[in-house]
Amino acid sequence: MPREAANRFAEIAAALQWDRGRWLWLLGILLVLDAVLGLGDSVSQLLRYDRSAIAAGGWWRLLTAHIVHLDAHHLLLNELGLVLMWSLFAQDYDAVEWCAIVCAGALAISSGLWWLSPRVGWYVGASGVLHSVMAAGAAKHLAERAWDRWILLIGLCAKLAWEHWGGATAPLVVVDAHLYGACGGFIVGAALSARIVIIRRRSRA
């Protein structure tokens, strides 16, 4: 029985992509997000996307805004989203590629807010970057012709369209960030996926 339970647990961990030490990375990210929230409002003010502060030279906010949250409820929602994205896409790219996707997504969001959404004075949260992750995962599944590729792509596009043209969103949700994050994530994911496909074809040849 203990062996069967252990095997079952291993199967569940593999299905959720928490195996081979991946859960340590996930736990580490969650703890960092928790720690940032725990540091209080003064740190949040220092790290968030703030248009006037960025104009004054606070360029680090272009990246750090995406690890800051309004409150515990906001953080919990984003952490649940992270766990879901991790379970769906963690094995699609290696650690370096995921860092490139996340950083590119964060910069795409901040740049989009700066240039295309000047009405947004401030922004915090990881939801935009989570859309980058989903878009990059969808790009990889599309490149590899996975069975769920159209489900992921259509679902993501439908969500973005609903948010922009008919969906009811919470007052503080910046839906533009979701769109910019998805675009940035898909572009980088598509570029990485195309490179991987080309390398595989050459190795087979």
C-alpha positions as semicolon CSV with decimal commas, in nm:
position;residue;x (nm);y (nm);z (nm)
1;M;0,000;0,000;0,000
2;P;0,270;0,259;0,082
3;R;0,442;0,185;-0,250
4;E;0,114;0,213;-0,439
5;A;0,037;0,544;-0,266
6;A;0,384;0,673;-0,350
7;N;0,344;0,570;-0,713
8;R;0,006;0,736;-0,729
9;F;0,147;1,053;-0,581
10;A;0,429;1,047;-0,834
11;E;0,178;1,011;-1,118
12;I;-0,021;1,309;-0,991
13;A;0,297;1,517;-0,952
14;A;0,402;1,430;-1,307
15;A;0,057;1,519;-1,443
16;L;0,074;1,857;-1,269
17;Q;0,436;1,906;-1,381
18;W;0,557;1,925;-1,022
19;D;0,801;1,638;-1,066
20;R;1,180;1,643;-1,113
21;G;1,220;1,927;-0,868
22;R;0,991;2,165;-1,056
23;W;0,779;2,208;-0,745
24;L;1,077;2,375;-0,576
25;W;1,084;2,644;-0,843
26;L;0,709;2,692;-0,815
27;L;0,727;2,713;-0,437
28;G;1,014;2,960;-0,459
29;I;0,817;3,191;-0,689
30;L;0,512;3,176;-0,464
31;L;0,723;3,258;-0,158
32;V;0,882;3,556;-0,333
33;L;0,538;3,695;-0,422
34;D;0,423;3,641;-0,064
35;A;0,734;3,811;0,074
36;V;0,689;4,117;-0,147
37;L;0,331;4,160;-0,026
38;G;0,445;4,111;0,332
39;L;0,694;4,398;0,305
40;G;0,406;4,644;0,312
41;D;0,269;4,940;0,124
42;S;0,593;5,137;0,120
43;V;0,764;4,867;-0,086
44;S;0,458;4,833;-0,307
45;Q;0,470;5,206;-0,379
46;L;0,838;5,176;-0,466
47;L;0,799;4,880;-0,702
48;R;0,468;4,935;-0,880
49;Y;0,425;5,071;-1,231
50;D;0,376;5,441;-1,174
51;R;0,377;5,662;-1,480
52;S;0,506;5,975;-1,311
53;A;0,774;5,785;-1,116
54;I;0,898;5,610;-1,430
55;A;0,918;5,944;-1,610
56;A;1,132;6,065;-1,322
57;G;1,379;5,778;-1,368
58;G;1,222;5,481;-1,186
59;W;1,281;5,247;-1,480
60;W;1,301;4,936;-1,256
61;R;0,925;4,961;-1,213
62;L;0,881;4,833;-1,569
63;L;0,975;4,488;-1,434
64;T;0,901;4,499;-1,062
65;A;0,538;4,608;-1,108
66;H;0,452;4,249;-1,194
67;I;0,550;4,100;-0,858
68;V;0,349;4,353;-0,653
69;H;-0,016;4,300;-0,556
70;L;-0,294;4,507;-0,409
71;D;-0,377;4,274;-0,121
72;A;-0,388;3,910;-0,016
73;H;-0,699;3,838;-0,223
74;H;-0,538;3,979;-0,538
75;L;-0,222;3,779;-0,467
76;L;-0,415;3,456;-0,407
77;L;-0,597;3,485;-0,739
78;N;-0,270;3,538;-0,924
79;E;-0,102;3,251;-0,739
80;L;-0,385;3,016;-0,832
81;G;-0,345;3,131;-1,190
82;L;0,028;3,062;-1,169
83;V;-0,030;2,708;-1,040
84;L;-0,272;2,645;-1,327
85;M;-0,032;2,783;-1,590
86;W;0,250;2,580;-1,437
87;S;0,044;2,261;-1,456
88;L;-0,035;2,326;-1,821
89;F;0,292;2,455;-1,961
90;A;0,592;2,412;-1,727
91;Q;0,765;2,149;-1,939
92;D;0,718;2,334;-2,269
93;Y;1,032;2,546;-2,222
94;D;1,347;2,526;-2,013
95;A;1,423;2,763;-1,726
96;V;1,620;3,013;-1,938
97;E;1,348;3,025;-2,202
98;W;1,081;3,081;-1,939
99;C;1,283;3,368;-1,793
100;A;1,303;3,523;-2,141
101;I;0,927;3,481;-2,188
102;V;0,839;3,629;-1,850
103;C;1,078;3,925;-1,884
104;A;0,963;3,994;-2,240
105;G;0,601;3,972;-2,131
106;A;0,660;4,210;-1,841
107;L;0,834;4,462;-2,066
108;A;0,565;4,427;-2,333
109;I;0,299;4,507;-2,071
110;S;0,483;4,804;-1,927
111;S;0,575;4,937;-2,271
112;G;0,218;4,892;-2,392
113;L;0,081;5,075;-2,091
114;W;0,332;5,355;-2,141
115;W;0,285;5,406;-2,514
116;L;-0,065;5,280;-2,585
117;S;-0,255;5,328;-2,259
118;P;-0,145;5,666;-2,121
119;R;-0,464;5,687;-1,915
120;V;-0,329;5,413;-1,686
121;G;-0,144;5,596;-1,412
122;W;-0,038;5,293;-1,210
123;Y;-0,049;4,915;-1,231
124;V;0,041;4,611;-1,020
125;G;-0,008;4,237;-1,048
126;A;0,106;3,923;-1,226
127;S;-0,208;3,862;-1,432
128;G;-0,061;4,022;-1,744
129;V;0,250;3,804;-1,723
130;L;0,029;3,498;-1,670
131;H;-0,130;3,582;-2,004
132;S;0,222;3,592;-2,150
133;V;0,281;3,243;-2,015
134;M;-0,044;3,111;-2,157
135;A;0,022;3,269;-2,496
136;A;0,375;3,127;-2,509
137;G;0,240;2,784;-2,416
138;A;-0,026;2,809;-2,685
139;A;0,242;2,903;-2,939
140;K;0,448;2,596;-2,844
141;H;0,149;2,364;-2,866
142;L;0,058;2,517;-3,201
143;A;0,409;2,464;-3,336
144;E;0,413;2,103;-3,219
145;R;0,057;2,041;-3,342
146;A;-0,058;1,923;-3,001
147;W;-0,417;1,804;-2,974
148;D;-0,515;2,099;-2,754
149;R;-0,351;2,373;-2,964
150;W;-0,673;2,522;-3,102
151;I;-0,850;2,494;-2,768
152;L;-0,575;2,700;-2,603
153;L;-0,546;2,957;-2,880
154;I;-0,919;3,008;-2,930
155;G;-0,979;3,014;-2,555
156;L;-0,713;3,280;-2,503
157;C;-0,839;3,495;-2,793
158;A;-1,199;3,459;-2,675
159;K;-1,104;3,567;-2,322
160;L;-0,920;3,874;-2,447
161;A;-1,204;3,967;-2,681
162;W;-1,460;3,924;-2,403
163;E;-1,262;4,148;-2,170
164;H;-1,226;4,424;-2,429
165;W;-1,561;4,418;-2,604
166;G;-1,828;4,294;-2,370
167;G;-1,705;4,134;-2,053
168;A;-1,769;4,268;-1,707
169;T;-1,441;4,321;-1,524
170;A;-1,351;4,440;-1,177
171;P;-1,287;4,815;-1,153
172;L;-0,914;4,779;-1,086
173;V;-0,847;4,514;-1,353
174;V;-0,638;4,662;-1,635
175;V;-0,744;4,446;-1,928
176;D;-0,497;4,622;-2,159
177;A;-0,218;4,454;-1,961
178;H;-0,364;4,113;-2,044
179;L;-0,363;4,194;-2,416
180;Y;-0,009;4,333;-2,419
181;G;0,118;4,041;-2,212
182;A;-0,044;3,785;-2,441
183;C;0,102;3,952;-2,751
184;G;0,451;3,965;-2,602
185;G;0,435;3,607;-2,478
186;F;0,306;3,472;-2,809
187;I;0,577;3,648;-3,012
188;V;0,861;3,520;-2,795
189;G;0,703;3,176;-2,761
190;A;0,656;3,149;-3,137
191;A;1,019;3,250;-3,198
192;L;1,149;2,996;-2,945
193;S;0,917;2,723;-3,075
194;A;1,022;2,784;-3,436
195;R;1,388;2,756;-3,333
196;I;1,320;2,430;-3,151
197;V;1,133;2,285;-3,450
198;I;1,415;2,383;-3,689
199;I;1,680;2,227;-3,463
200;R;1,481;1,903;-3,438
201;R;1,436;1,883;-3,816
202;R;1,805;1,939;-3,877
203;S;1,901;1,674;-3,622
204;R;1,671;1,423;-3,791
205;A;1,814;1,507;-4,131
